Amino acid sequence: MFIVGNWKMNQNLDSIESFFTNLSLKDSTCETWVSPQSLHVSTVIAKSSQAGKPFFVGGQNISEQDNGAFTGENSAESLQDLGAIFTLVGHSERRSLYKENHELLNKKTKQALSKNLTVIFCVGEQLEERKNGMTEAVLKNQLTEGLKDYPTDQLSQSRLIIAYEPVWAIGTGEVATTEQAQDAHHFIRKILMDDLGLQGDLTPILYGGSVKPSNAEGLLSQKDIDGALVGGASLKGEDFSQLAQIASKLMK
Ligand code: PEP
């Protein structure tokens, strides 16, 4: 069970300090990960020893390139050098605001794996697509194109996590019903196995989209939901701690 915070372009040194002051994970047994802005990765790693349990840090995006004349980009290697263990790839904000397409996301995924980072590959449909009954087609396309030729060796497979984030639920306060989320997760598992030849049954699939302490239990108790990718509610140490407690309780 995972609680992964996506801080997006939020937090500053003061709010990171207060996040850790208010974080209390001593009774939680779930995985606790966070992706701050790249500029804050070292600071968060240095503070993570205050968490009282393993607390892992990752990026929100990486370049598909190794290194070179790519002004403004961050390499997977630099992220890994700092001590990050994972990166998000294909978050809906990257897809929509920065026009990242399947081909680019496929390159980024392979680049991250080649630098020993775990990839949290994000997929999810827009509201119109759901209304038009296209959810499964969209998810299938995002997975089969974005993860095309994904290496099937054991190590690479254990470095893959999927996040199902319906775009209409991200940052809107509108959360998918437990049934909508479970159905999508079950479908994703099937695509990983049947279309991509991956160990879908062993791949963690996280739900993301307006998760908060008040709605987490219903979602996290679904059979195919292995954790949450959390934006807004991951910014405060108190909320993050509560989410980790809920997830840990469900593991028992
Ligand atoms: C996200 O950005 O990945 C996310 C799920 O955001 P929020 O929890 O704020 O909806």
Coordinates of N, CA and C and ligand atoms in Angstrom, one line a residue:
M1 N 0.9 -1.2 0.0 CA 0.0 0.0 0.0 C 0.9 1.3 0.0
F2 N 0.6 2.2 -0.9 CA 1.4 3.4 -1.0 C 0.6 4.7 -0.8
I3 N 1.2 5.6 -0.1 CA 0.8 7.0 -0.2 C 1.9 7.8 -0.8
V4 N 1.6 8.3 -2.0 CA 2.6 9.1 -2.7 C 2.1 10.6 -2.9
G5 N 2.8 11.5 -2.4 CA 2.5 12.9 -2.5 C 3.0 13.5 -3.8
N6 N 2.2 14.2 -4.5 CA 2.7 15.0 -5.7 C 2.5 16.5 -5.3
W7 N 3.6 17.1 -5.0 CA 3.6 18.5 -4.5 C 3.4 19.5 -5.6
K8 N 3.6 19.0 -6.8 CA 3.5 19.9 -8.0 C 4.4 21.1 -7.8
M9 N 4.0 22.3 -8.3 CA 4.9 23.5 -8.1 C 4.5 24.3 -6.9
N10 N 4.5 23.5 -5.8 CA 4.1 24.1 -4.5 C 5.2 23.8 -3.5
Q11 N 5.0 24.4 -2.3 CA 5.9 24.3 -1.2 C 7.1 25.2 -1.3
N12 N 7.6 25.8 -0.2 CA 8.9 26.5 -0.2 C 9.6 26.0 1.0
L13 N 10.8 26.5 1.3 CA 11.6 26.0 2.4 C 10.9 26.0 3.7
D14 N 10.1 27.1 4.0 CA 9.3 27.2 5.3 C 8.2 26.1 5.3
S15 N 7.5 26.0 4.2 CA 6.4 25.0 4.3 C 6.9 23.6 4.3
I16 N 8.1 23.3 3.7 CA 8.7 22.0 3.8 C 9.0 21.7 5.3
E17 N 9.6 22.7 5.9 CA 10.0 22.6 7.4 C 8.7 22.2 8.2
S18 N 7.6 23.0 7.9 CA 6.4 22.7 8.8 C 5.8 21.4 8.4
F19 N 5.9 20.9 7.1 CA 5.4 19.6 6.7 C 6.1 18.5 7.6
F20 N 7.4 18.6 7.7 CA 8.1 17.6 8.5 C 7.8 17.7 10.0
T21 N 7.6 19.0 10.5 CA 7.3 19.2 11.9 C 6.0 18.5 12.2
N22 N 5.0 18.6 11.3 CA 3.7 18.0 11.6 C 3.5 16.6 11.1
L23 N 4.6 16.0 10.5 CA 4.4 14.6 10.0 C 4.6 13.6 11.2
S24 N 3.7 12.7 11.2 CA 3.9 11.7 12.3 C 3.6 10.3 11.7
L25 N 4.6 9.6 11.4 CA 4.4 8.3 10.7 C 4.8 7.1 11.5
K26 N 5.0 7.3 12.8 CA 5.6 6.3 13.6 C 4.8 5.0 13.6
D27 N 3.5 5.1 13.5 CA 2.7 3.8 13.5 C 2.3 3.3 12.1
S28 N 2.8 4.0 11.1 CA 2.4 3.6 9.7 C 3.4 2.6 9.1
T29 N 2.8 1.7 8.4 CA 3.7 0.6 7.8 C 3.6 0.7 6.2
C30 N 2.8 1.6 5.7 CA 2.7 1.6 4.2 C 3.9 2.4 3.7
E31 N 4.0 2.3 2.4 CA 5.1 3.1 1.7 C 4.7 4.5 1.7
T32 N 5.7 5.4 2.0 CA 5.4 6.8 2.0 C 6.5 7.5 1.1
W33 N 6.0 8.1 0.0 CA 6.8 8.7 -1.0 C 6.3 10.1 -1.3
V34 N 7.2 11.0 -1.7 CA 6.7 12.3 -2.1 C 7.6 12.8 -3.3
S35 N 6.9 13.6 -4.2 CA 7.7 14.2 -5.3 C 7.5 15.7 -5.2
P36 N 8.6 16.3 -4.7 CA 8.6 17.8 -4.6 C 9.1 18.4 -5.9
Q37 N 9.2 19.7 -6.0 CA 9.9 20.3 -7.2 C 11.3 19.7 -7.2
S38 N 11.9 19.6 -8.4 CA 13.3 19.1 -8.4 C 14.2 19.9 -7.6
L39 N 14.0 21.2 -7.5 CA 14.9 22.1 -6.8 C 14.9 21.8 -5.3
H40 N 13.8 21.1 -4.8 CA 13.7 20.8 -3.4 C 14.0 19.3 -3.1
V41 N 14.4 18.6 -4.1 CA 14.7 17.1 -3.8 C 15.7 16.9 -2.7
S42 N 16.8 17.6 -2.8 CA 17.9 17.4 -1.8 C 17.4 17.8 -0.4
T43 N 16.7 19.0 -0.3 CA 16.2 19.4 1.0 C 15.3 18.4 1.6
V44 N 14.4 17.9 0.8 CA 13.4 16.9 1.3 C 14.1 15.6 1.7
I45 N 15.1 15.2 0.9 CA 15.8 14.0 1.3 C 16.5 14.2 2.6
A46 N 17.1 15.4 2.8 CA 17.8 15.6 4.0 C 16.8 15.6 5.2
K47 N 15.6 16.1 5.0 CA 14.7 16.2 6.1 C 14.0 14.8 6.3
S48 N 14.1 13.9 5.3 CA 13.2 12.7 5.4 C 13.6 11.8 6.6
S49 N 14.8 12.0 7.1 CA 15.2 11.3 8.3 C 14.4 11.6 9.5
Q50 N 13.7 12.8 9.5 CA 12.8 13.2 10.6 C 11.5 12.4 10.5
A51 N 11.2 11.7 9.4 CA 9.9 11.0 9.3 C 9.8 9.9 10.2
G52 N 10.8 9.3 10.7 CA 10.7 8.2 11.7 C 10.5 6.9 11.0
K53 N 10.5 6.8 9.7 CA 10.4 5.6 8.9 C 10.9 5.9 7.5
P54 N 11.2 4.9 6.7 CA 11.6 5.2 5.4 C 10.6 6.1 4.6
F55 N 11.1 7.2 4.1 CA 10.3 8.1 3.4 C 11.1 8.5 2.1
F56 N 10.5 8.1 1.0 CA 11.3 8.2 -0.3 C 10.8 9.4 -1.1
V57 N 11.8 9.8 -1.9 CA 11.6 11.1 -2.6 C 11.9 10.8 -4.1
G58 N 11.1 11.5 -4.9 CA 11.2 11.3 -6.4 C 10.9 12.6 -7.1
G59 N 11.0 12.5 -8.4 CA 10.7 13.7 -9.3 C 9.3 13.7 -9.9
Q60 N 9.0 14.8 -10.5 CA 7.6 14.9 -11.1 C 7.7 14.7 -12.6
N61 N 9.0 14.8 -13.1 CA 9.2 14.8 -14.6 C 10.7 14.7 -14.8
I62 N 11.1 14.0 -15.9 CA 12.5 14.0 -16.3 C 12.6 14.2 -17.8
S63 N 13.8 14.6 -18.2 CA 14.0 14.7 -19.7 C 14.1 13.3 -20.2
E64 N 13.8 13.1 -21.5 CA 13.9 11.8 -22.2 C 15.4 11.7 -22.7
Q65 N 16.2 12.8 -22.6 CA 17.6 12.7 -23.0 C 18.5 12.4 -21.9
D66 N 19.7 11.9 -22.3 CA 20.7 11.5 -21.3 C 21.2 12.8 -20.6
N67 N 21.9 13.6 -21.4 CA 22.4 15.0 -21.0 C 22.8 15.7 -22.2
G68 N 23.2 17.0 -22.1 CA 23.6 17.8 -23.2 C 22.9 19.1 -23.3
A69 N 22.8 19.7 -24.5 CA 22.3 21.1 -24.6 C 20.8 21.1 -24.6
F70 N 20.2 20.9 -23.5 CA 18.7 20.9 -23.3 C 18.3 21.8 -22.2
T71 N 18.5 23.1 -22.4 CA 18.4 24.1 -21.3 C 17.0 24.0 -20.6
G72 N 17.1 24.0 -19.3 CA 15.9 24.0 -18.5 C 15.4 22.6 -18.1
E73 N 16.0 21.6 -18.7 CA 15.5 20.2 -18.5 C 16.3 19.6 -17.3
N74 N 15.7 18.6 -16.7 CA 16.4 17.8 -15.6 C 16.6 16.4 -16.0
S75 N 17.8 15.9 -15.8 CA 18.1 14.5 -16.3 C 17.7 13.5 -15.2
A76 N 17.4 12.3 -15.7 CA 17.1 11.2 -14.7 C 18.3 10.9 -13.9
E77 N 19.5 11.0 -14.5 CA 20.7 10.7 -13.8 C 20.9 11.7 -12.7
S78 N 20.7 13.0 -12.9 CA 20.9 14.0 -11.8 C 19.9 13.7 -10.7
L79 N 18.7 13.3 -11.0 CA 17.7 13.1 -10.0 C 18.1 11.9 -9.2
Q80 N 18.6 10.9 -9.9 CA 19.1 9.7 -9.2 C 20.3 9.9 -8.3
D81 N 21.2 10.8 -8.9 CA 22.4 11.2 -8.1 C 22.1 11.8 -6.8
L82 N 21.0 12.6 -6.8 CA 20.6 13.3 -5.5 C 20.0 12.3 -4.5
G83 N 19.6 11.1 -4.9 CA 19.1 10.2 -4.0 C 17.6 9.9 -4.2
A84 N 17.0 10.5 -5.3 CA 15.6 10.2 -5.6 C 15.5 8.7 -6.1
I85 N 14.4 8.1 -5.8 CA 14.2 6.7 -6.3 C 13.2 6.5 -7.4
F86 N 12.4 7.6 -7.6 CA 11.3 7.4 -8.6 C 11.1 8.7 -9.4
T87 N 10.3 8.6 -10.4 CA 9.8 9.8 -11.1 C 8.3 9.6 -11.6
L88 N 7.5 10.6 -11.5 CA 6.2 10.5 -12.2 C 6.5 10.6 -13.7
V89 N 5.7 10.0 -14.5 CA 5.8 10.1 -16.0 C 4.4 10.2 -16.5
G90 N 4.1 11.2 -17.3 CA 2.7 11.3 -17.9 C 1.6 11.8 -17.1
H91 N 2.0 12.6 -16.0 CA 0.9 13.3 -15.2 C 0.0 14.1 -16.2
S92 N -1.2 14.1 -15.9 CA -2.2 14.8 -16.8 C -1.8 16.2 -17.1
E93 N -1.1 16.9 -16.1 CA -0.7 18.3 -16.4 C 0.4 18.3 -17.4
R94 N 1.3 17.3 -17.4 CA 2.3 17.2 -18.4 C 1.7 16.9 -19.8
R95 N 0.7 16.1 -19.8 CA 0.1 15.7 -21.1 C -0.7 16.9 -21.6
S96 N -1.4 17.6 -20.8 CA -2.3 18.7 -21.4 C -1.6 20.0 -21.5
L97 N -0.8 20.4 -20.4 CA -0.2 21.8 -20.5 C 1.0 21.8 -21.3
Y98 N 1.8 20.7 -21.3 CA 3.1 20.6 -22.0 C 3.1 19.7 -23.2
K99 N 1.9 19.3 -23.6 CA 1.6 18.5 -24.8 C 2.6 17.3 -24.9
E100 N 2.8 16.6 -23.8 CA 3.6 15.4 -23.9 C 2.8 14.3 -24.5
N101 N 3.3 13.7 -25.6 CA 2.6 12.7 -26.3 C 3.1 11.3 -25.9
H102 N 2.4 10.3 -26.4 CA 2.7 8.9 -26.1 C 4.2 8.6 -26.4
E103 N 4.6 9.0 -27.5 CA 6.0 8.7 -27.9 C 7.0 9.3 -26.9
L104 N 6.8 10.5 -26.6 CA 7.7 11.2 -25.6 C 7.7 10.5 -24.3
L105 N 6.5 10.1 -23.8 CA 6.3 9.5 -22.5 C 6.9 8.1 -22.5
N106 N 6.9 7.4 -23.6 CA 7.5 6.1 -23.8 C 9.0 6.3 -23.6
K107 N 9.6 7.3 -24.2 CA 11.0 7.6 -24.1 C 11.4 7.9 -22.7
K108 N 10.6 8.8 -22.1 CA 10.9 9.2 -20.7 C 10.9 7.9 -19.7
T109 N 9.9 7.1 -20.0 CA 9.8 5.9 -19.1 C 11.1 5.0 -19.3
K110 N 11.5 4.8 -20.5 CA 12.7 4.0 -20.7 C 14.0 4.7 -20.2
Q111 N 14.0 6.0 -20.3 CA 15.1 6.8 -19.8 C 15.2 6.6 -18.3
A112 N 14.1 6.7 -17.6 CA 14.0 6.6 -16.1 C 14.5 5.2 -15.7
L113 N 14.0 4.2 -16.4 CA 14.4 2.8 -16.0 C 15.9 2.6 -16.2
S114 N 16.4 3.2 -17.3 CA 17.8 3.0 -17.6 C 18.7 3.7 -16.5
K115 N 18.1 4.6 -15.7 CA 18.9 5.2 -14.6 C 18.4 4.7 -13.3
N116 N 17.8 3.5 -13.3 CA 17.4 2.8 -12.1 C 16.3 3.5 -11.3
L117 N 15.6 4.4 -11.9 CA 14.4 5.0 -11.2 C 13.2 4.2 -11.4
T118 N 12.3 4.2 -10.4 CA 11.0 3.6 -10.5 C 10.1 4.6 -11.2
V119 N 9.2 4.1 -12.1 CA 8.4 5.0 -12.8 C 6.9 4.9 -12.3
I120 N 6.4 6.0 -12.0 CA 4.9 6.0 -11.7 C 4.3 6.6 -12.9
F121 N 3.7 5.7 -13.7 CA 3.2 6.1 -15.1 C 1.7 6.4 -14.9
C122 N 1.4 7.7 -15.2 CA 0.0 8.2 -14.9 C -0.9 8.1 -16.2
V123 N -2.1 7.6 -16.0 CA -3.1 7.6 -17.0 C -4.4 8.1 -16.5
G124 N -5.3 8.4 -17.4 CA -6.6 8.9 -17.0 C -7.4 9.6 -18.1
E125 N -8.7 9.5 -18.0 CA -9.5 10.0 -19.1 C -10.0 11.4 -18.7
Q126 N -10.3 12.2 -19.7 CA -11.0 13.5 -19.5 C -12.5 13.3 -19.3
L127 N -13.1 14.3 -18.8 CA -14.6 14.2 -18.5 C -15.4 13.8 -19.7
E128 N -15.1 14.5 -20.8 CA -15.9 14.3 -22.1 C -15.7 12.8 -22.5
E129 N -14.5 12.3 -22.3 CA -14.2 10.9 -22.7 C -15.0 10.0 -21.9
R130 N -15.1 10.2 -20.6 CA -15.9 9.4 -19.7 C -17.4 9.4 -20.1
K131 N -17.8 10.7 -20.3 CA -19.3 10.9 -20.7 C -19.6 10.1 -22.0
N132 N -18.6 10.1 -22.9 CA -18.8 9.4 -24.2 C -18.5 7.9 -24.2
G133 N -18.3 7.4 -23.0 CA -18.1 5.9 -22.9 C -16.7 5.5 -23.4
M134 N -15.7 6.4 -23.4 CA -14.4 6.1 -24.0 C -13.4 5.8 -23.0
T135 N -13.7 5.7 -21.7 CA -12.7 5.6 -20.7 C -11.8 4.4 -20.9
E136 N -12.3 3.2 -21.2 CA -11.4 2.1 -21.4 C -10.6 2.2 -22.6
A137 N -11.1 2.8 -23.7 CA -10.3 2.9 -24.9 C -9.2 3.9 -24.7
V138 N -9.4 5.0 -23.9 CA -8.4 6.0 -23.6 C -7.3 5.3 -22.8
L139 N -7.7 4.6 -21.7 CA -6.7 4.0 -20.8 C -5.9 3.0 -21.6
K140 N -6.5 2.2 -22.4 CA -5.8 1.2 -23.2 C -4.8 1.8 -24.1
N141 N -5.2 2.9 -24.8 CA -4.3 3.6 -25.7 C -3.1 4.2 -24.9
Q142 N -3.4 4.9 -23.8 CA -2.3 5.5 -23.0 C -1.3 4.4 -22.5
L143 N -1.8 3.3 -22.1 CA -0.9 2.2 -21.6 C -0.1 1.5 -22.7
T144 N -0.8 1.1 -23.8 CA -0.1 0.3 -24.8 C 0.9 1.2 -25.6
E145 N 0.5 2.5 -25.8 CA 1.5 3.4 -26.5 C 2.6 3.8 -25.5
G146 N 2.2 4.3 -24.4 CA 3.2 4.8 -23.4 C 4.2 3.8 -22.9
L147 N 3.7 2.6 -22.8 CA 4.6 1.5 -22.2 C 5.0 0.5 -23.3
K148 N 4.9 0.9 -24.6 CA 5.3 0.0 -25.7 C 6.7 -0.5 -25.5
D149 N 6.9 -1.7 -25.8 CA 8.3 -2.3 -25.6 C 8.9 -2.2 -24.2
Y150 N 8.0 -2.1 -23.3 CA 8.5 -2.1 -21.9 C 9.3 -3.3 -21.6
P151 N 10.5 -3.2 -21.0 CA 11.3 -4.4 -20.7 C 10.6 -5.4 -19.8
T152 N 10.6 -6.6 -20.1 CA 9.8 -7.6 -19.3 C 10.7 -8.3 -18.2
D153 N 11.9 -7.9 -18.1 CA 12.8 -8.6 -17.1 C 12.2 -8.2 -15.7
Q154 N 12.5 -9.0 -14.7 CA 12.0 -8.9 -13.4 C 12.3 -7.5 -12.7
L155 N 13.5 -7.0 -12.9 CA 13.9 -5.8 -12.2 C 13.1 -4.6 -12.8
S156 N 13.0 -4.6 -14.1 CA 12.2 -3.5 -14.8 C 10.8 -3.5 -14.4
Q157 N 10.2 -4.7 -14.3 CA 8.8 -4.9 -13.9 C 8.6 -4.4 -12.5
S158 N 9.5 -4.6 -11.6 CA 9.3 -4.2 -10.2 C 9.5 -2.7 -10.1
R159 N 10.0 -2.1 -11.2 CA 10.1 -0.6 -11.2 C 9.0 0.1 -11.8
L160 N 7.9 -0.6 -12.0 CA 6.7 0.1 -12.6 C 5.5 0.2 -11.6
I161 N 5.0 1.4 -11.5 CA 3.8 1.6 -10.8 C 2.9 2.4 -11.7
I162 N 1.6 2.1 -11.7 CA 0.6 2.8 -12.5 C -0.2 3.7 -11.6
A163 N -0.5 4.9 -12.0 CA -1.4 5.8 -11.3 C -2.6 6.1 -12.2
Y164 N -3.8 5.6 -11.8 CA -5.0 6.0 -12.5 C -5.6 7.3 -11.9
E165 N -5.5 8.3 -12.7 CA -6.0 9.6 -12.3 C -7.0 10.2 -13.3
P166 N -8.3 10.0 -13.0 CA -9.3 10.6 -14.0 C -9.1 12.1 -13.9
V167 N -8.9 12.7 -15.1 CA -8.5 14.1 -15.2 C -9.5 15.0 -14.5
W168 N -10.8 14.6 -14.6 CA -11.9 15.4 -14.0 C -11.9 15.4 -12.5
A169 N -11.1 14.5 -11.9 CA -11.1 14.4 -10.5 C -9.8 15.0 -9.9
I170 N -8.9 15.5 -10.7 CA -7.6 16.0 -10.2 C -7.8 17.5 -9.8
G171 N -7.6 17.8 -8.6 CA -7.6 19.1 -8.1 C -9.0 19.8 -8.1
T172 N -10.1 19.0 -8.3 CA -11.4 19.5 -8.5 C -12.3 19.3 -7.3
G173 N -11.9 18.4 -6.4 CA -12.7 18.1 -5.2 C -13.7 17.0 -5.6
E174 N -13.8 16.7 -6.9 CA -14.7 15.7 -7.3 C -14.0 14.3 -7.4
V175 N -14.4 13.4 -6.6 CA -13.6 12.1 -6.6 C -14.4 11.0 -7.3
A176 N -13.7 10.1 -7.9 CA -14.3 9.0 -8.6 C -15.1 8.2 -7.5
T177 N -16.2 7.5 -7.9 CA -16.8 6.6 -6.9 C -15.9 5.4 -6.8
T178 N -16.1 4.7 -5.6 CA -15.2 3.6 -5.4 C -15.4 2.5 -6.5
E179 N -16.6 2.5 -7.1 CA -16.9 1.5 -8.1 C -16.2 1.9 -9.4
Q180 N -16.3 3.2 -9.8 CA -15.6 3.7 -11.0 C -14.1 3.5 -10.9
A181 N -13.5 3.7 -9.7 CA -12.1 3.6 -9.6 C -11.7 2.1 -9.6
Q182 N -12.5 1.2 -8.9 CA -12.2 -0.2 -8.9 C -12.3 -0.8 -10.4
D183 N -13.3 -0.4 -11.1 CA -13.5 -0.9 -12.5 C -12.3 -0.5 -13.3
A184 N -11.8 0.8 -13.2 CA -10.7 1.2 -14.0 C -9.4 0.5 -13.6
H185 N -9.2 0.3 -12.3 CA -8.0 -0.4 -11.9 C -8.0 -1.8 -12.4
H186 N -9.1 -2.5 -12.3 CA -9.2 -3.9 -12.8 C -8.9 -3.9 -14.3
F187 N -9.5 -3.0 -15.0 CA -9.2 -2.9 -16.5 C -7.7 -2.7 -16.8
I188 N -7.1 -1.8 -16.0 CA -5.7 -1.5 -16.2 C -4.8 -2.8 -16.0
R189 N -5.2 -3.5 -14.9 CA -4.4 -4.7 -14.6 C -4.5 -5.7 -15.8
K190 N -5.7 -5.8 -16.4 CA -5.9 -6.7 -17.5 C -5.1 -6.3 -18.7
I191 N -5.1 -5.0 -19.0 CA -4.3 -4.5 -20.1 C -2.8 -4.8 -19.9
L192 N -2.3 -4.5 -18.7 CA -0.9 -4.8 -18.4 C -0.6 -6.3 -18.7
M193 N -1.5 -7.2 -18.3 CA -1.2 -8.6 -18.6 C -1.4 -9.0 -20.0
D194 N -2.6 -8.7 -20.5 CA -3.0 -9.2 -21.8 C -2.4 -8.5 -23.0
D195 N -2.3 -7.2 -22.9 CA -1.8 -6.5 -24.0 C -0.3 -6.2 -23.9
L196 N 0.2 -6.1 -22.7 CA 1.7 -5.7 -22.6 C 2.5 -6.8 -22.1
G197 N 1.9 -7.9 -21.7 CA 2.7 -9.1 -21.3 C 3.5 -8.8 -20.0
L198 N 2.9 -7.9 -19.2 CA 3.6 -7.6 -17.9 C 2.9 -8.3 -16.7
Q199 N 3.5 -8.3 -15.6 CA 2.9 -8.9 -14.4 C 1.9 -8.0 -13.8
G200 N 0.8 -7.8 -14.4 CA -0.2 -6.9 -13.9 C -0.7 -7.2 -12.5
D201 N -0.7 -8.4 -12.1 CA -1.2 -8.8 -10.8 C -0.2 -8.3 -9.7
L202 N 1.1 -8.1 -10.1 CA 2.1 -7.7 -9.1 C 2.4 -6.2 -9.2
T203 N 1.8 -5.5 -10.2 CA 2.1 -4.1 -10.4 C 1.2 -3.2 -9.5
P204 N 1.8 -2.4 -8.6 CA 0.9 -1.5 -7.8 C 0.2 -0.5 -8.7
I205 N -1.1 -0.4 -8.5 CA -1.9 0.6 -9.2 C -2.5 1.6 -8.2
L206 N -2.1 2.8 -8.3 CA -2.6 3.9 -7.3 C -3.7 4.7 -7.9
Y207 N -4.6 5.1 -7.1 CA -5.7 6.0 -7.5 C -5.3 7.4 -7.2
G208 N -5.6 8.3 -8.1 CA -5.3 9.8 -7.8 C -6.5 10.6 -8.3
G209 N -6.8 11.6 -7.5 CA -7.9 12.6 -7.9 C -8.7 12.9 -6.7
S210 N -8.3 14.1 -6.1 CA -9.0 14.6 -4.9 C -9.1 13.6 -3.7
V211 N -8.0 12.8 -3.5 CA -8.0 11.9 -2.4 C -7.7 12.8 -1.1
K212 N -8.4 12.5 -0.1 CA -8.1 13.2 1.2 C -8.5 12.3 2.3
P213 N -8.1 12.6 3.6 CA -8.4 11.7 4.7 C -9.9 11.2 4.7
S214 N -10.8 12.1 4.4 CA -12.2 11.8 4.5 C -12.7 10.8 3.5
N215 N -12.0 10.6 2.4 CA -12.6 9.7 1.3 C -11.6 8.6 1.0
A216 N -10.4 8.6 1.7 CA -9.4 7.6 1.4 C -9.8 6.1 1.7
E217 N -10.4 5.9 2.8 CA -10.7 4.6 3.2 C -11.5 3.8 2.2
G218 N -12.6 4.4 1.7 CA -13.4 3.7 0.7 C -12.7 3.3 -0.5
L219 N -11.8 4.2 -1.0 CA -11.1 4.0 -2.2 C -10.0 2.9 -2.0
L220 N -9.2 3.1 -0.9 CA -8.1 2.2 -0.6 C -8.5 0.8 -0.3
S221 N -9.8 0.6 0.1 CA -10.2 -0.7 0.5 C -10.7 -1.5 -0.7
Q222 N -10.6 -0.9 -1.9 CA -11.0 -1.7 -3.1 C -9.9 -2.7 -3.5
K223 N -10.3 -3.8 -4.0 CA -9.4 -4.9 -4.3 C -8.2 -4.5 -5.2
D224 N -8.5 -3.7 -6.2 CA -7.4 -3.5 -7.1 C -6.7 -2.1 -6.9
I225 N -7.0 -1.5 -5.8 CA -6.4 -0.2 -5.5 C -5.3 -0.4 -4.4
D226 N -4.1 -0.1 -4.8 CA -2.9 -0.4 -4.0 C -2.3 0.9 -3.3
G227 N -3.0 1.9 -3.4 CA -2.5 3.2 -2.8 C -3.0 4.4 -3.5
A228 N -2.5 5.5 -3.1 CA -3.1 6.8 -3.7 C -1.9 7.7 -4.1
L229 N -2.1 8.4 -5.2 CA -1.3 9.5 -5.6 C -2.1 10.8 -5.2
V230 N -1.5 11.6 -4.4 CA -2.2 12.7 -3.7 C -1.6 14.0 -4.0
G231 N -2.4 14.9 -4.5 CA -1.9 16.3 -4.7 C -2.1 17.2 -3.5
G232 N -3.2 17.9 -3.6 CA -3.5 18.9 -2.5 C -3.4 18.4 -1.1
A233 N -3.9 17.3 -0.8 CA -3.9 16.8 0.6 C -2.6 16.2 1.0
S234 N -1.6 16.3 0.1 CA -0.3 15.8 0.6 C 0.6 16.9 1.0
L235 N 0.1 18.1 1.0 CA 1.0 19.3 1.2 C 1.2 19.5 2.7
K236 N 0.3 19.1 3.5 CA 0.4 19.3 5.0 C 0.7 18.0 5.7
G237 N 1.7 18.1 6.6 CA 2.2 16.9 7.3 C 1.0 16.2 8.0
E238 N 0.1 16.9 8.6 CA -1.0 16.3 9.3 C -1.9 15.4 8.4
D239 N -2.2 16.0 7.2 CA -3.1 15.2 6.3 C -2.3 14.0 5.7
F240 N -1.0 14.2 5.4 CA -0.2 13.1 4.9 C -0.2 12.0 5.9
S241 N 0.0 12.4 7.2 CA 0.1 11.4 8.2 C -1.2 10.6 8.4
Q242 N -2.3 11.3 8.3 CA -3.6 10.6 8.4 C -3.8 9.6 7.2
L243 N -3.4 10.1 6.0 CA -3.6 9.2 4.9 C -2.7 7.9 5.1
A244 N -1.5 8.1 5.6 CA -0.6 7.0 5.8 C -1.2 6.0 6.8
Q245 N -1.8 6.6 7.8 CA -2.5 5.8 8.9 C -3.6 4.9 8.3
I246 N -4.4 5.6 7.5 CA -5.6 4.9 6.9 C -5.0 3.7 6.0
A247 N -4.1 4.0 5.2 CA -3.5 3.0 4.3 C -2.9 1.9 5.1
S248 N -2.2 2.2 6.2 CA -1.5 1.2 7.0 C -2.5 0.3 7.6
K249 N -3.6 0.9 8.1 CA -4.7 0.1 8.8 C -5.2 -1.0 7.8
L250 N -5.4 -0.6 6.6 CA -6.0 -1.5 5.6 C -5.0 -2.6 5.2
M251 N -3.8 -2.5 5.5 CA -2.8 -3.5 5.2 C -2.8 -4.7 6.2
K252 N -3.4 -4.4 7.3 CA -3.4 -5.4 8.4 C -4.3 -6.6 8.1
Ligands
PEP1 C1 -2.4 14.9 -8.7 O1 -2.0 16.0 -9.1 O2 -1.8 13.9 -9.0 C2 -3.6 14.8 -7.8 C3 -4.2 13.7 -7.7 O3 -4.1 16.0 -7.3 P1 -5.3 16.2 -6.2 O4 -5.1 15.1 -5.2 O5 -5.1 17.6 -5.7 O6 -6.5 16.0 -7.0

